[in-house]
XYZ file of C-alpha atoms in Angstrom:
566
model
C 22.138 22.239 9.175
C 20.705 19.122 10.758
C 17.530 18.966 12.434
C 19.603 16.855 15.627
C 22.048 20.149 15.996
C 18.989 22.949 16.357
C 17.282 21.024 18.351
C 16.033 21.189 21.634
C 15.308 18.149 24.080
C 12.542 17.982 26.357
C 12.073 15.376 28.769
C 12.374 11.840 27.655
C 9.779 8.953 28.179
C 10.127 5.243 28.604
C 7.807 2.374 27.104
C 8.049 -1.212 26.217
C 8.057 -0.761 22.317
C 8.019 2.092 20.278
C 6.511 1.929 16.647
C 7.961 4.479 13.974
C 5.323 4.742 11.278
C 1.381 5.135 12.250
C 0.343 3.259 8.544
C -1.022 -0.135 8.137
C 1.536 -2.054 9.663
C 2.438 0.416 12.215
C -1.416 0.127 13.583
C -1.605 -3.084 13.504
C 1.396 -3.539 15.142
C 0.531 -1.224 18.064
C -2.700 -2.845 18.443
C -1.236 -6.100 18.652
C 1.207 -5.066 21.340
C -1.407 -3.070 23.650
C -4.479 -5.820 23.372
C -2.718 -9.129 23.358
C 0.120 -8.646 25.608
C -0.999 -5.400 27.361
C 1.837 -3.359 26.136
C 2.821 0.455 26.722
C 3.247 1.565 23.391
C 4.560 4.883 21.670
C 3.403 5.297 17.931
C 4.774 8.026 16.340
C 3.156 9.165 13.096
C 5.097 12.237 11.101
C 1.691 13.111 10.061
C -1.489 13.843 10.924
C -4.759 12.567 12.696
C -7.267 10.780 10.360
C -10.046 12.818 10.904
C -10.896 14.659 8.030
C -14.556 14.102 6.476
C -12.757 12.982 3.200
C -10.885 10.084 4.671
C -14.147 8.881 5.562
C -16.001 9.045 2.402
C -14.667 6.326 0.070
C -14.760 8.371 -3.067
C -13.055 11.610 -1.462
C -9.468 9.643 -2.262
C -10.093 11.238 -5.757
C -10.126 15.045 -3.939
C -7.238 13.936 -1.813
C -4.815 12.574 -4.774
C -5.736 15.083 -7.213
C -5.330 17.738 -5.033
C -2.729 16.732 -2.926
C -2.584 18.818 0.865
C -1.275 17.818 4.432
C -2.537 13.871 4.189
C 0.044 13.146 1.436
C 3.535 13.931 1.214
C 5.071 14.511 -2.321
C 8.144 12.959 -3.720
C 10.057 13.859 -6.835
C 12.002 10.906 -8.233
C 15.187 11.245 -9.969
C 15.212 12.008 -13.882
C 14.451 8.241 -15.250
C 16.555 7.327 -18.063
C 14.309 4.888 -19.369
C 11.509 7.603 -19.215
C 13.511 9.962 -21.664
C 14.388 11.783 -18.465
C 11.447 12.204 -17.003
C 10.803 12.826 -13.570
C 7.691 11.398 -11.500
C 5.702 12.475 -8.723
C 5.281 9.832 -6.022
C 2.822 10.722 -3.433
C 2.997 8.791 -0.188
C 0.533 9.255 2.694
C 0.856 11.650 5.689
C -1.998 10.750 7.854
C -2.321 8.236 10.534
C -3.637 4.759 8.866
C -0.947 5.351 6.305
C -2.071 4.343 2.455
C -4.852 2.690 4.463
C -6.533 6.155 4.677
C -5.963 7.712 1.269
C -5.865 4.762 -1.097
C -8.542 3.244 -3.394
C -9.139 0.869 -0.771
C -9.029 -2.186 -3.180
C -8.738 -5.600 -1.073
C -6.446 -7.894 -2.820
C -4.013 -10.516 -1.435
C -1.677 -11.300 -4.319
C -0.901 -15.441 -5.144
C 0.207 -18.531 -3.380
C 3.172 -18.059 -5.788
C 4.097 -14.671 -4.008
C 4.713 -16.123 -0.667
C 5.708 -19.341 -1.293
C 8.542 -18.076 -3.615
C 9.750 -15.832 -0.723
C 9.866 -18.459 1.857
C 11.741 -20.763 -0.617
C 14.206 -17.768 -0.815
C 14.682 -17.516 3.077
C 15.239 -21.189 3.111
C 11.345 -22.440 4.344
C 11.155 -20.157 7.469
C 7.533 -19.841 7.729
C 6.406 -16.945 4.818
C 4.954 -19.166 2.865
C 1.211 -18.855 1.850
C -0.316 -21.042 4.130
C 1.893 -18.816 7.233
C 0.262 -16.028 6.148
C -3.262 -16.894 5.459
C -4.042 -17.527 9.068
C -3.355 -13.827 9.554
C -5.451 -12.646 6.501
C -8.232 -14.670 8.169
C -7.794 -13.183 11.826
C -7.676 -9.847 10.414
C -10.784 -9.578 8.441
C -14.333 -9.227 8.316
C -15.871 -10.030 5.226
C -19.245 -9.122 4.567
C -19.635 -11.738 1.855
C -17.132 -14.034 1.323
C -16.471 -16.882 4.242
C -14.293 -19.616 5.728
C -11.926 -21.360 4.592
C -10.026 -18.089 2.915
C -11.810 -15.445 4.609
C -12.482 -13.960 8.267
C -15.875 -12.749 9.291
C -15.289 -11.339 12.834
C -11.615 -9.510 12.502
C -11.309 -5.894 12.929
C -11.047 -4.883 9.067
C -14.170 -4.579 7.463
C -14.169 -5.613 3.837
C -17.400 -5.255 1.766
C -18.036 -4.960 -2.183
C -16.631 -1.864 -3.731
C -19.772 -0.476 -6.071
C -22.894 0.870 -5.009
C -24.327 -0.950 -7.610
C -22.071 -1.471 -10.173
C -22.165 1.029 -12.602
C -22.900 0.237 -16.326
C -19.511 0.684 -17.805
C -17.959 -1.152 -15.074
C -20.693 -4.082 -16.077
C -19.964 -3.896 -19.588
C -16.347 -4.221 -19.184
C -16.590 -6.877 -16.480
C -18.699 -8.766 -19.804
C -16.148 -7.815 -22.350
C -13.324 -9.223 -20.334
C -15.112 -12.831 -20.273
C -15.954 -12.031 -24.207
C -12.024 -11.755 -24.416
C -11.335 -15.315 -22.457
C -10.567 -14.048 -18.676
C -13.119 -15.902 -16.785
C -15.173 -14.595 -13.940
C -13.562 -15.317 -10.725
C -15.590 -14.681 -7.379
C -12.549 -15.015 -5.468
C -9.430 -13.434 -6.323
C -8.107 -13.494 -3.040
C -7.989 -17.565 -2.366
C -4.671 -17.759 -3.571
C -5.037 -17.780 -7.437
C -5.663 -14.195 -8.907
C -6.338 -15.146 -12.604
C -9.173 -13.844 -13.764
C -11.940 -10.826 -13.757
C -13.999 -10.156 -10.798
C -15.969 -7.311 -8.520
C -13.399 -5.486 -6.403
C -13.875 -5.882 -2.710
C -12.978 -2.868 -0.603
C -11.917 -1.611 3.000
C -15.077 0.067 2.984
C -18.103 -0.530 5.189
C -21.493 0.859 5.210
C -20.719 3.453 3.003
C -17.575 4.326 4.866
C -13.455 4.022 4.589
C -12.365 1.167 6.938
C -8.682 2.111 7.202
C -6.256 0.700 9.505
C -6.287 3.466 11.706
C -10.403 2.841 12.175
C -9.706 -0.773 12.351
C -7.426 -1.262 14.778
C -6.400 2.102 16.638
C -10.104 3.426 16.893
C -10.956 0.623 19.426
C -8.143 1.849 21.475
C -8.790 5.463 22.309
C -9.025 5.330 25.509
C -6.651 2.854 26.290
C -4.038 4.362 28.500
C -1.191 1.861 27.085
C -0.872 3.334 23.752
C 0.603 7.065 23.220
C -0.018 8.795 19.462
C 2.486 11.336 18.900
C 1.455 13.469 15.489
C 3.310 15.528 13.542
C 6.429 13.508 15.183
C 8.546 11.673 12.752
C 11.476 9.797 13.550
C 14.875 11.366 13.283
C 17.429 8.674 14.628
C 17.399 5.154 16.265
C 19.351 5.653 19.520
C 21.855 2.478 20.206
C 23.938 1.232 22.796
C 26.331 -0.503 21.028
C 24.564 -2.191 18.122
C 21.520 -2.584 20.648
C 18.773 -0.022 20.005
C 17.366 1.637 22.898
C 15.301 4.561 21.510
C 14.231 7.205 18.754
C 14.911 10.997 18.553
C 11.598 12.261 16.972
C 10.511 15.473 16.033
C 7.831 17.899 17.951
C 4.874 18.706 16.601
C 6.219 19.536 13.208
C 9.235 21.706 14.150
C 12.784 21.222 14.381
C 12.614 20.334 18.067
C 13.348 16.961 19.273
C 12.548 14.835 21.977
C 13.680 11.449 22.941
C 11.887 8.041 24.076
C 13.296 4.749 25.037
C 11.815 1.280 24.623
C 12.284 -1.171 27.625
C 12.392 -4.186 24.468
C 12.243 -3.328 21.062
C 11.802 -0.591 18.300
C 9.512 -1.348 15.116
C 9.763 0.713 12.021
C 6.662 0.699 10.277
C 7.442 4.354 8.671
C 7.366 2.782 5.033
C 9.647 1.468 1.767
C 11.070 5.157 1.822
C 11.513 6.244 5.113
C 12.282 3.022 7.165
C 15.751 2.746 5.403
C 16.040 6.471 5.263
C 15.761 6.158 9.556
C 18.269 3.492 9.386
C 20.327 4.986 7.103
C 20.484 8.496 9.358
C 21.309 6.485 12.241
C 24.168 4.599 11.082
C 22.874 1.246 9.585
C 23.240 1.376 5.671
C 25.958 1.055 3.082
C 29.215 2.250 4.701
C 30.372 3.994 1.375
C 27.124 5.852 1.472
C 27.119 6.908 5.269
C 30.628 7.766 4.913
C 29.878 10.365 2.117
C 27.461 12.280 4.342
C 29.465 12.255 7.189
C 27.816 9.504 9.348
C 29.350 7.064 11.470
C 28.523 3.830 10.556
C 27.439 1.366 13.111
C 26.560 -1.587 10.847
C 27.871 -2.156 7.758
C 24.600 -3.035 5.473
C 24.798 -2.918 1.351
C 21.425 -3.880 1.100
C 19.709 -0.852 2.766
C 17.748 1.257 0.423
C 18.197 -1.244 -2.694
C 15.990 -3.617 -4.084
C 12.957 -0.735 -4.520
C 10.208 -2.090 -6.388
C 7.125 -0.780 -7.393
C 3.983 -0.945 -9.521
C 3.582 1.469 -12.580
C 0.995 1.377 -14.566
C -0.333 3.154 -18.114
C -3.790 3.814 -19.025
C -5.942 4.161 -22.165
C -8.720 6.629 -22.110
C -12.550 6.731 -24.223
C -14.887 8.970 -24.653
C -18.518 7.359 -24.349
C -21.868 8.658 -25.753
C -23.643 9.466 -22.002
C -22.400 8.643 -19.069
C -22.099 5.375 -17.744
C -20.168 5.971 -14.930
C -19.325 9.059 -12.763
C -18.511 11.681 -15.258
C -19.795 15.081 -14.041
C -20.726 13.520 -10.676
C -18.458 15.840 -8.649
C -20.044 19.076 -10.410
C -22.484 21.240 -9.935
C -25.840 20.143 -8.888
C -25.014 16.356 -9.066
C -22.730 17.236 -6.883
C -24.741 18.744 -4.506
C -27.344 16.299 -4.556
C -24.799 13.408 -4.288
C -23.288 14.880 -1.212
C -26.667 15.193 0.492
C -27.465 11.405 -0.611
C -24.581 10.501 1.697
C -24.793 12.725 4.337
C -28.482 11.750 4.615
C -28.132 8.250 4.056
C -24.647 6.984 3.539
C -25.441 5.847 -0.087
C -24.908 7.064 -3.817
C -22.005 7.524 -5.818
C -19.921 8.963 -2.751
C -19.805 5.241 -1.250
C -17.715 3.961 -4.501
C -14.593 3.752 -4.759
C -14.539 4.492 -8.563
C -13.198 1.135 -9.365
C -15.621 -1.536 -9.389
C -14.023 -4.180 -11.622
C -10.756 -5.792 -12.058
C -8.547 -8.071 -13.424
C -5.284 -10.328 -13.180
C -4.252 -11.848 -16.370
C -1.099 -12.197 -19.035
C -1.934 -10.690 -22.127
C 0.566 -12.027 -24.039
C -0.520 -15.374 -22.955
C -3.983 -15.664 -21.023
C -2.953 -19.089 -19.408
C 0.047 -17.812 -17.975
C 0.987 -16.234 -14.744
C -0.591 -12.743 -14.318
C 1.590 -9.937 -15.135
C -0.693 -6.942 -15.620
C -3.772 -5.771 -13.294
C -6.359 -3.894 -14.704
C -8.705 -1.521 -13.297
C -12.058 0.095 -14.909
C -12.482 3.566 -13.694
C -16.180 4.986 -15.090
C -14.799 8.887 -15.522
C -11.841 10.701 -17.385
C -9.342 12.152 -15.294
C -9.655 16.289 -15.004
C -6.657 17.631 -17.419
C -4.680 19.563 -14.295
C -5.178 23.431 -13.911
C -8.326 22.934 -16.336
C -12.095 24.441 -14.863
C -13.646 23.027 -17.849
C -15.431 18.932 -17.196
C -14.138 16.248 -19.197
C -16.772 14.813 -21.564
C -18.160 11.356 -20.588
C -16.061 8.747 -20.873
C -13.898 5.963 -18.937
C -9.961 5.382 -18.304
C -8.693 1.704 -18.446
C -5.563 0.868 -16.392
C -3.070 -1.373 -17.044
C -0.967 -1.933 -13.744
C 2.264 -3.831 -14.184
C 2.312 -5.796 -11.218
C 5.193 -8.517 -12.276
C 8.233 -5.667 -12.819
C 11.461 -6.546 -13.420
C 12.793 -3.534 -12.869
C 14.194 -2.551 -9.473
C 15.402 1.024 -8.040
C 17.082 2.587 -4.865
C 16.233 5.125 -2.334
C 19.618 7.159 -1.198
C 20.075 9.647 1.596
C 19.848 13.287 0.114
C 22.250 14.457 3.162
C 22.389 13.600 6.674
C 19.697 16.380 7.400
C 16.330 14.361 8.326
C 14.431 17.105 7.187
C 15.901 16.196 3.638
C 13.449 14.201 1.360
C 15.590 10.949 0.393
C 16.923 10.470 -3.503
C 14.123 8.070 -4.980
C 15.039 6.606 -8.443
C 12.166 3.899 -9.038
C 14.041 2.233 -12.195
C 10.823 2.110 -13.945
C 11.080 -0.042 -17.536
C 14.890 -0.243 -16.692
C 14.260 -3.765 -18.069
C 13.075 -4.084 -21.864
C 10.727 -6.731 -20.914
C 8.466 -4.929 -18.271
C 8.318 -2.398 -21.419
C 7.027 -5.085 -23.476
C 4.533 -5.918 -20.700
C 3.216 -2.420 -20.526
C 2.680 -2.042 -24.470
C 0.887 -5.547 -24.550
C -1.436 -4.187 -21.445
C -2.450 -1.373 -23.494
C -2.976 -3.247 -26.614
C -5.396 -5.501 -24.582
C -7.136 -2.515 -23.206
C -8.006 -1.279 -26.748
C -8.971 -4.831 -27.771
C -11.608 -4.741 -24.528
C -12.967 -1.244 -25.803
C -13.488 -2.667 -28.975
C -15.071 -5.633 -27.476
C -19.206 -5.778 -27.039
C -21.236 -4.672 -24.803
C -18.080 -2.359 -23.711
C -18.103 -1.438 -27.520
C -21.205 -0.262 -28.115
C -20.681 2.744 -25.681
C -17.547 3.971 -26.855
C -17.442 6.992 -29.251
C -13.419 7.607 -29.799
C -9.979 6.448 -28.252
C -8.706 10.026 -26.240
C -5.255 8.347 -25.624
C -3.000 7.214 -26.729
C -5.431 7.777 -29.821
C -6.319 5.438 -32.676
C -3.177 6.818 -34.593
C -0.806 5.281 -32.323
C -0.665 1.951 -33.393
C 2.939 0.478 -34.114
C 5.512 -0.943 -30.944
C 7.405 1.931 -31.319
C 5.022 4.425 -31.099
C 2.926 2.642 -27.962
C 6.393 2.223 -26.443
C 6.859 5.905 -26.656
C 3.107 6.602 -25.147
C 3.850 4.339 -22.030
C 7.680 5.896 -21.495
C 5.747 9.768 -21.657
C 2.503 8.505 -18.931
C 3.579 5.758 -16.733
C 3.324 6.443 -13.137
C 3.336 4.918 -9.729
C 0.303 2.665 -8.626
C 1.423 3.707 -5.008
C 2.897 0.220 -3.999
C 6.897 0.689 -2.964
C 8.364 -2.158 -1.353
C 11.755 -4.112 -1.065
C 14.443 -1.742 0.265
C 14.812 -3.200 3.459
C 14.548 -6.803 2.255
C 14.266 -9.857 4.143
C 16.681 -12.758 3.214
C 18.716 -16.010 4.131
C 21.744 -15.347 6.268
C 24.171 -15.943 3.339
C 22.701 -12.953 1.414
C 25.131 -9.915 1.804
C 22.309 -7.942 0.637
C 19.609 -9.182 2.745
C 18.583 -6.245 5.495
C 16.213 -8.566 7.838
C 16.680 -11.993 8.775
C 13.394 -14.102 8.754
C 12.035 -12.738 12.104
C 12.124 -9.364 10.327
C 15.117 -8.516 12.567
C 17.522 -6.105 11.259
C 21.117 -7.697 10.705
C 23.643 -6.793 12.800
C 21.811 -5.256 15.537
C 19.464 -6.058 18.683
C 15.814 -4.966 19.686
C 15.637 -3.455 15.795
C 13.110 -4.850 13.109
C 11.088 -3.015 10.192
C 7.699 -4.601 9.282
C 6.279 -2.637 6.684
C 6.672 -3.213 2.768
C 9.947 -2.565 2.639
C 10.763 -6.214 4.045
C 9.405 -7.936 1.082
C 12.012 -9.679 -0.852
C 9.903 -9.211 -4.068
C 6.841 -7.617 -4.617
C 3.552 -9.020 -4.838
C 1.241 -9.611 -7.665
C -1.421 -7.359 -6.195
C -2.380 -4.184 -4.075
C 0.041 -4.231 -0.944
C -1.945 -2.784 1.862
C -4.087 -6.055 2.513
C -0.821 -7.830 2.667
C 1.229 -5.126 4.840
C -1.532 -5.658 7.644
C -1.242 -9.602 7.165
C 2.672 -9.269 7.567
C 2.878 -7.246 10.517
C 0.466 -9.564 12.453
C 2.571 -12.254 11.603
C 5.764 -10.374 12.705
C 4.448 -9.392 16.235
C 3.556 -13.349 16.594
C 7.110 -13.983 15.761
C 8.851 -11.172 18.098
C 6.459 -12.324 20.790
C 6.831 -16.333 20.473
C 3.223 -15.789 20.400
C 2.880 -20.056 21.098
C 4.438 -19.436 24.253
C 3.115 -15.870 24.997
C -0.591 -16.211 23.524
C -3.450 -16.358 25.734
C -5.382 -20.067 25.811
C -8.723 -17.973 23.988
C -6.339 -16.573 21.038
C -4.517 -20.363 20.901
C -7.661 -21.598 20.495
C -8.740 -19.357 17.984
C -5.440 -20.081 16.026
C -6.274 -23.312 16.132
C -9.887 -23.052 14.591
C -8.310 -21.161 11.842
C -5.826 -24.201 10.649
C -8.677 -26.257 11.248
C -10.855 -24.431 8.628
C -7.748 -24.389 6.262
C -7.854 -28.608 6.097
């Protein structure tokens, strides 16, 4: 039975704007509307407050991810034909701040070409690198890098991710250069090619999530109302005009309603935003009709064009601990915990991944297809109480996937999770790229100075040599890098599969927009958290017609940012 039919409505409320989803995009959107425009905003978050100590600790994300609790929702994919029928577990945040509260905190933006391709596809309507860069700059408070490509006074703290860098990370960085991948001081200036020390959304040993950057400063502002454990159930319409939202109450099947004087903005992510549209009658007409949902707007592209980064790993043993092996057990855990509590220093302040590289393993001079991470430890075997030996895990993350997936409704009951089909490796080109990536990781571990530390390859193992065997290995281990995008993609008017227009308005409706990663026409070649925040910031400008409505002070700041860009 559906949630709506078993609900008990309480008195509805009215706001200027309703933001559905308290992730990175939702936090930025609510912050801008309240701070810059004095709007009364309702922010609906399906999950929990971001008040747990593990969220503040940079190293705490490992425990959150490997011991999923209330702060993440686990989705099970459809069996993947390209993975031999294997289903994959995909975790998504269930807490204020969204992915920025549970992720590995890596701060990357993608390439100039990523955004220029978007802008070309939409007809030159303001989504190029030059259009997004001022938003990255405005939001950022970078602790090492400055103008013209970085901001130093924004609310989002960004700093170097090491505490200092571990020996294995340093050796990895040097070995990458030995193999012809140059050191790049700033991978966020439009061209990410090269190896570098990761910057992260951390500050003085603590995570700096979107919730902390944008929502915490509004803690005492009566214009912002946050409802926790309050998932959106349906968008309420008058004809094709969105007027309100029906949402759950305190994690129960009870629902209530809220109404917006102006607009409703979906920021619930690539899985839930299209789900909410379809539950509300906006989506592919045959699919909605099959679930008994009245079709309000027939939009074939809702839930399609799903993209994600997926990866493959190579694990090696080392002759001693050169990173974080054993630092989370026994007396080492106690000592590290005390050091963190007393001084905000030590291993707990590290994200664990201190080095990254963007490259094409088949053509080092070409556009990057793979992102490398180096983790100075081995992941524990699920269910095992035995500590893994000293070692390191290297990741080849596919950042330019050609494969596409989809998201569909399981039923008309909002409680039911969506049907998720990531479609990984359905294009042979993606499999070939990951096999090449694993081969490169193997070469890296055989290159000095990293070679001196390595005592053996644990997976895939030295016996896995042929392309066929490596391909089977990749099919067996590939997993999400937690960057689903594209399921409500932006596109030109002439594209029948485009869900959103250039101002992120849902086609065929009024007063309804989508500001999260589901708007991406194509996935960017990097981690998606920082781009999602910049997208939301730009989207608010477009919605509010900022050139007319922003204060003189903010217009001066914009002009200065453009001047810095030359």
